[in-house]
Short mmCIF file of C-alpha atoms and ligand atoms in Angstrom, two decimals:
data_model
loop_
_atom_site.label_atom_id
_atom_site.label_comp_id
_atom_site.label_asym_id
_atom_site.label_seq_id
_atom_site.Cartn_x
_atom_site.Cartn_y
_atom_site.Cartn_z
CA MET A 1 20.13 -6.50 21.38
CA GLU A 2 22.15 -3.30 21.47
CA LEU A 3 20.27 -0.03 21.12
CA TYR A 4 21.75 1.02 17.78
CA ARG A 5 20.81 -2.37 16.26
CA PHE A 6 17.29 -1.93 17.55
CA LEU A 7 17.15 1.54 15.94
CA GLN A 8 18.34 0.01 12.68
CA GLN A 9 15.58 -2.58 12.89
CA GLN A 10 13.08 0.24 13.35
CA GLY A 11 14.26 1.84 10.10
CA PHE A 12 16.39 4.68 11.44
CA GLY A 13 19.18 4.10 8.96
CA SER A 14 22.71 2.74 8.87
CA ARG A 15 24.67 1.52 11.87
CA LYS A 16 26.59 4.82 11.88
CA GLU A 17 23.45 6.95 11.62
CA CYS A 18 21.80 5.04 14.47
CA ARG A 19 24.85 5.37 16.68
CA GLN A 20 24.93 9.10 15.97
CA LEU A 21 21.26 9.54 16.86
CA VAL A 22 22.09 8.27 20.35
CA GLU A 23 25.35 10.22 20.59
CA TYR A 24 23.53 13.45 19.70
CA GLY A 25 21.02 12.78 22.49
CA LEU A 26 18.10 12.36 20.09
CA VAL A 27 16.77 9.02 21.36
CA SER A 28 14.62 8.41 24.39
CA LEU A 29 13.23 5.09 25.59
CA ASN A 30 10.25 4.88 27.92
CA GLY A 31 10.65 8.59 28.73
CA GLU A 32 14.40 8.54 29.43
CA GLU A 33 17.10 9.87 27.16
CA ALA A 34 19.51 7.13 26.09
CA ASP A 35 23.21 8.01 26.25
CA ASN A 36 24.83 4.70 25.28
CA TYR A 37 24.25 3.21 21.85
CA ARG A 38 25.39 -0.17 23.11
CA LEU A 39 22.72 -0.25 25.80
CA PRO A 40 21.12 -3.71 25.82
CA VAL A 41 17.41 -3.38 25.02
CA SER A 42 14.57 -5.79 24.57
CA PRO A 43 12.14 -4.40 21.97
CA GLU A 44 9.04 -5.87 23.67
CA ALA A 45 9.85 -3.85 26.81
CA ILE A 46 9.97 -0.52 24.96
CA THR A 47 6.58 1.08 25.26
CA GLU A 48 7.65 4.56 24.17
CA LEU A 49 10.31 5.37 21.60
CA VAL A 50 10.99 8.99 20.68
CA VAL A 51 13.61 9.90 18.09
CA ASN A 52 14.39 13.48 17.20
CA ASP A 53 11.28 14.61 19.12
CA GLU A 54 9.03 12.31 17.06
CA PRO A 55 7.31 9.34 18.71
CA TRP A 56 7.76 6.11 16.77
CA PRO A 57 5.60 2.97 17.12
CA VAL A 58 7.93 0.12 18.05
CA LEU A 59 7.77 -2.48 15.26
CA LEU A 60 8.06 -6.05 16.45
CA GLY A 61 7.65 -7.82 13.12
CA PRO A 62 6.82 -7.24 9.47
CA VAL A 63 4.91 -4.10 8.61
CA TYR A 64 1.51 -4.00 6.86
CA LEU A 65 0.19 -0.62 5.76
CA LEU A 66 -2.84 0.79 4.02
CA LEU A 67 -2.36 3.99 2.02
CA HIS A 68 -5.01 6.19 0.42
CA LYS A 69 -3.14 6.82 -2.81
CA PRO A 70 -3.67 10.26 -4.31
CA ALA A 71 -3.65 10.92 -8.05
CA ASP A 72 -0.36 12.02 -9.62
CA TYR A 73 1.83 9.68 -7.58
CA GLU A 74 3.66 6.72 -9.14
CA THR A 75 3.59 3.28 -7.49
CA SER A 76 7.31 2.93 -8.01
CA HIS A 77 10.59 3.20 -6.13
CA LYS A 78 12.03 4.87 -9.23
CA PRO A 79 9.34 7.24 -10.47
CA GLN A 80 9.80 8.88 -13.84
CA HIS A 81 7.34 11.76 -14.14
CA HIS A 82 5.60 12.13 -10.77
CA PRO A 83 6.57 11.77 -7.12
CA SER A 84 6.70 8.27 -5.67
CA ILE A 85 3.99 7.02 -3.32
CA TYR A 86 6.84 6.12 -0.92
CA ARG A 87 7.26 9.86 -0.29
CA LEU A 88 3.92 9.76 1.49
CA LEU A 89 5.31 7.39 4.14
CA PRO A 90 7.82 8.00 6.94
CA TYR A 91 11.39 7.50 5.66
CA GLN A 92 11.87 4.68 8.20
CA PHE A 93 9.61 2.44 6.09
CA LYS A 94 11.80 3.00 3.06
CA ASN A 95 14.78 1.75 5.07
CA LEU A 96 12.68 -1.32 5.93
CA ASP A 97 12.11 -2.24 2.27
CA ILE A 98 8.40 -1.64 2.18
CA SER A 99 6.82 -2.34 -1.21
CA ALA A 100 3.34 -1.99 -2.65
CA VAL A 101 1.18 -5.07 -3.15
CA GLY A 102 0.56 -4.65 -6.87
CA ARG A 103 0.32 -1.27 -8.55
CA LEU A 104 -2.17 1.47 -9.08
CA ASP A 105 -1.76 3.67 -12.16
CA VAL A 106 -0.51 7.20 -11.66
CA ASP A 107 -4.02 8.64 -12.08
CA THR A 108 -5.76 5.92 -10.02
CA THR A 109 -6.65 6.78 -6.44
CA GLY A 110 -7.65 4.74 -3.41
CA LEU A 111 -6.64 1.69 -1.45
CA LEU A 112 -3.05 0.54 -1.75
CA LEU A 113 -1.51 -2.10 0.53
CA LEU A 114 2.17 -2.04 1.39
CA SER A 115 4.35 -4.45 3.30
CA ASN A 116 7.86 -5.76 3.80
CA ASP A 117 6.58 -9.33 4.23
CA GLY A 118 7.59 -11.03 0.99
CA GLN A 119 5.23 -13.97 1.54
CA PHE A 120 2.30 -11.62 2.08
CA ILE A 121 3.08 -9.58 -1.05
CA HIS A 122 3.53 -12.73 -3.10
CA ALA A 123 0.37 -14.38 -1.78
CA LEU A 124 -1.83 -11.34 -2.42
CA SER A 125 -0.36 -10.65 -5.86
CA SER A 126 -0.67 -14.27 -6.94
CA PRO A 127 -3.40 -14.96 -9.52
CA LYS A 128 -4.24 -18.13 -7.51
CA LYS A 129 -5.34 -16.07 -4.52
CA GLN A 130 -8.16 -14.37 -6.49
CA VAL A 131 -8.57 -11.47 -4.09
CA PRO A 132 -11.57 -9.37 -5.21
CA LYS A 133 -10.74 -5.74 -5.90
CA CYS A 134 -13.57 -3.23 -6.04
CA TYR A 135 -13.20 -0.03 -8.06
CA GLN A 136 -15.44 2.97 -8.47
CA VAL A 137 -15.23 3.70 -12.16
CA THR A 138 -16.26 7.02 -13.69
CA LEU A 139 -16.99 6.60 -17.37
CA LYS A 140 -16.74 9.04 -20.27
CA HIS A 141 -19.94 7.75 -21.88
CA PRO A 142 -23.08 6.55 -20.09
CA ALA A 143 -23.06 3.16 -18.37
CA THR A 144 -25.55 1.40 -20.62
CA ASP A 145 -27.06 -2.03 -19.93
CA GLU A 146 -25.11 -3.25 -22.94
CA LEU A 147 -21.80 -2.06 -21.46
CA ILE A 148 -22.54 -3.69 -18.12
CA GLN A 149 -23.55 -6.94 -19.79
CA GLN A 150 -20.42 -6.96 -21.93
CA LEU A 151 -18.18 -6.45 -18.90
CA LEU A 152 -19.98 -9.19 -16.98
CA ASN A 153 -19.82 -11.59 -19.92
CA GLY A 154 -16.15 -10.92 -20.54
CA VAL A 155 -14.10 -9.00 -23.10
CA TYR A 156 -10.88 -9.82 -24.92
CA LEU A 157 -7.84 -7.73 -24.05
CA ASN A 158 -4.86 -7.27 -26.39
CA ASP A 159 -2.04 -9.73 -25.70
CA GLU A 160 -4.22 -11.92 -23.49
CA ALA A 161 -5.41 -15.34 -24.58
CA CYS A 162 -8.69 -15.43 -22.67
CA GLU A 163 -11.61 -13.15 -21.90
CA PHE A 164 -11.72 -11.03 -18.76
CA ALA A 165 -15.00 -10.50 -16.95
CA ALA A 166 -16.09 -8.39 -14.03
CA ASP A 167 -17.24 -10.45 -11.05
CA THR A 168 -19.91 -7.94 -10.09
CA ILE A 169 -21.07 -4.54 -11.29
CA GLU A 170 -23.32 -2.11 -9.48
CA GLN A 171 -24.52 0.99 -11.26
CA LEU A 172 -24.26 4.15 -9.12
CA ASP A 173 -25.56 6.72 -11.59
CA SER A 174 -25.51 7.44 -15.32
CA HIS A 175 -21.69 7.53 -15.57
CA ARG A 176 -20.46 5.66 -12.49
CA ILE A 177 -20.26 1.96 -11.67
CA LEU A 178 -18.74 -0.17 -8.92
CA LEU A 179 -16.82 -2.93 -10.62
CA THR A 180 -15.17 -5.91 -8.93
CA ILE A 181 -12.47 -8.04 -10.53
CA THR A 182 -10.31 -10.79 -9.08
CA GLN A 183 -7.36 -10.63 -11.47
CA GLY A 184 -4.82 -7.81 -11.56
CA LYS A 185 -3.56 -7.47 -15.13
CA TYR A 186 -1.78 -4.31 -16.28
CA HIS A 187 -4.34 -1.46 -16.71
CA GLN A 188 -7.01 -4.14 -16.49
CA VAL A 189 -10.03 -2.01 -15.68
CA LYS A 190 -9.18 0.65 -18.24
CA ARG A 191 -8.54 -1.98 -20.92
CA MET A 192 -11.75 -3.86 -20.13
CA VAL A 193 -13.80 -0.68 -20.32
CA ALA A 194 -12.06 0.36 -23.56
CA ALA A 195 -12.73 -3.11 -25.01
CA ALA A 196 -16.42 -2.50 -24.28
CA SER A 197 -16.28 0.80 -26.25
CA ASN A 198 -16.27 3.22 -23.32
CA ARG A 199 -13.46 5.02 -21.48
CA VAL A 200 -12.39 5.34 -17.86
CA GLU A 201 -12.27 8.96 -16.72
CA GLN A 202 -11.53 8.24 -13.06
CA LEU A 203 -10.60 5.10 -11.19
CA HIS A 204 -10.73 4.74 -7.44
CA ARG A 205 -10.08 1.50 -5.53
CA LEU A 206 -12.42 1.06 -2.59
CA SER A 207 -11.58 -2.39 -1.28
CA LEU A 208 -9.30 -5.39 -1.55
CA GLY A 209 -10.84 -8.58 -0.21
CA GLU A 210 -12.60 -7.55 2.97
CA LEU A 211 -10.29 -4.60 3.53
CA GLN A 212 -12.06 -1.28 2.98
CA LEU A 213 -10.47 2.11 2.34
CA GLY A 214 -13.06 3.63 4.66
CA GLU A 215 -12.58 7.17 5.94
CA LEU A 216 -8.81 7.32 5.54
CA ALA A 217 -8.02 10.77 4.08
CA VAL A 218 -6.25 11.13 0.73
CA GLY A 219 -2.49 10.77 1.12
CA GLN A 220 -2.79 9.29 4.63
CA TRP A 221 -1.66 5.84 5.75
CA ARG A 222 -2.35 3.54 8.69
CA PHE A 223 -1.26 0.16 10.00
CA LEU A 224 -3.49 -2.81 9.20
CA LYS A 225 -5.39 -4.09 12.20
CA VAL A 226 -4.83 -7.64 13.43
CA ALA A 227 -8.29 -8.73 12.26
CA GLU A 228 -7.75 -7.17 8.82
CA LEU A 229 -4.53 -9.09 8.42
CA ALA A 230 -6.18 -12.28 9.65
CA ALA A 231 -8.87 -11.86 6.97
CA PHE A 232 -6.11 -12.31 4.37
CA GLY A 233 -5.06 -15.53 6.10
CA PHE A 234 -2.05 -13.96 7.82
CA GLY A 235 -1.77 -14.35 11.54
CA GLN A 236 0.98 -12.13 12.76
CA ALA A 237 0.07 -9.01 14.68
CA PRO A 238 1.21 -5.89 12.82
CA LEU A 239 2.59 -4.28 15.97
N1 URA B 1 -6.96 -1.23 -13.45
C1 URA B 1 -6.45 -0.17 -14.12
O1 URA B 1 -6.70 -0.01 -15.29
N2 URA B 1 -5.67 0.68 -13.43
C2 URA B 1 -5.38 0.56 -12.11
O2 URA B 1 -4.66 1.39 -11.55
C3 URA B 1 -5.94 -0.54 -11.44
C4 URA B 1 -6.72 -1.42 -12.13
#
């Protein structure tokens, strides 16, 4: 593969932009500046790619990312009132058609998965997959036994034919619970809590399946590890 094609595959932009990066002397491979954009390269053999003085991890397949979503960011490529979560990622990922797996509301924080693997996004968003999602929910009114029981038994949501129940609930303190659901309906947690006569003040997603948000700082992202991807039933190494 020629170098400019490889740069395109890494998300560095159009054919013209990638050719120019090389022509302007901004690309180095394995420590050596490249001066020919038609240089034949084999991606597996590139251990160090630096573009415009920034090292870039060579991507050999689809990309799987975990983002700690901050509040006041929209999970949308075309945000209306707040910045897009995609602004928190390197621009190269935007060129690689990365999309979020499901959505978090603008005021919801926490774990958000992103990928450009259509099968992965589809599989994890599918209701059949039943991936448990755990949220820390801060409530306006106290978390009474009655509220917890109602959420565990199931509540009716507007425009939905059946009841929706939490899989598990753990009470953290008077106003905070950990709530796990397996579906992913629009505003589901907020609507369930409202249907049980309380109100969500803050919503923070801690985990998706076995994947934990962990210590990742707000607004930061990282690649999924091979084992984390495997836990979702996907085998390909992220890098
Ligand atoms: N449920 C909600 O109500 N909002 C979210 O962002 C996620 C789940």
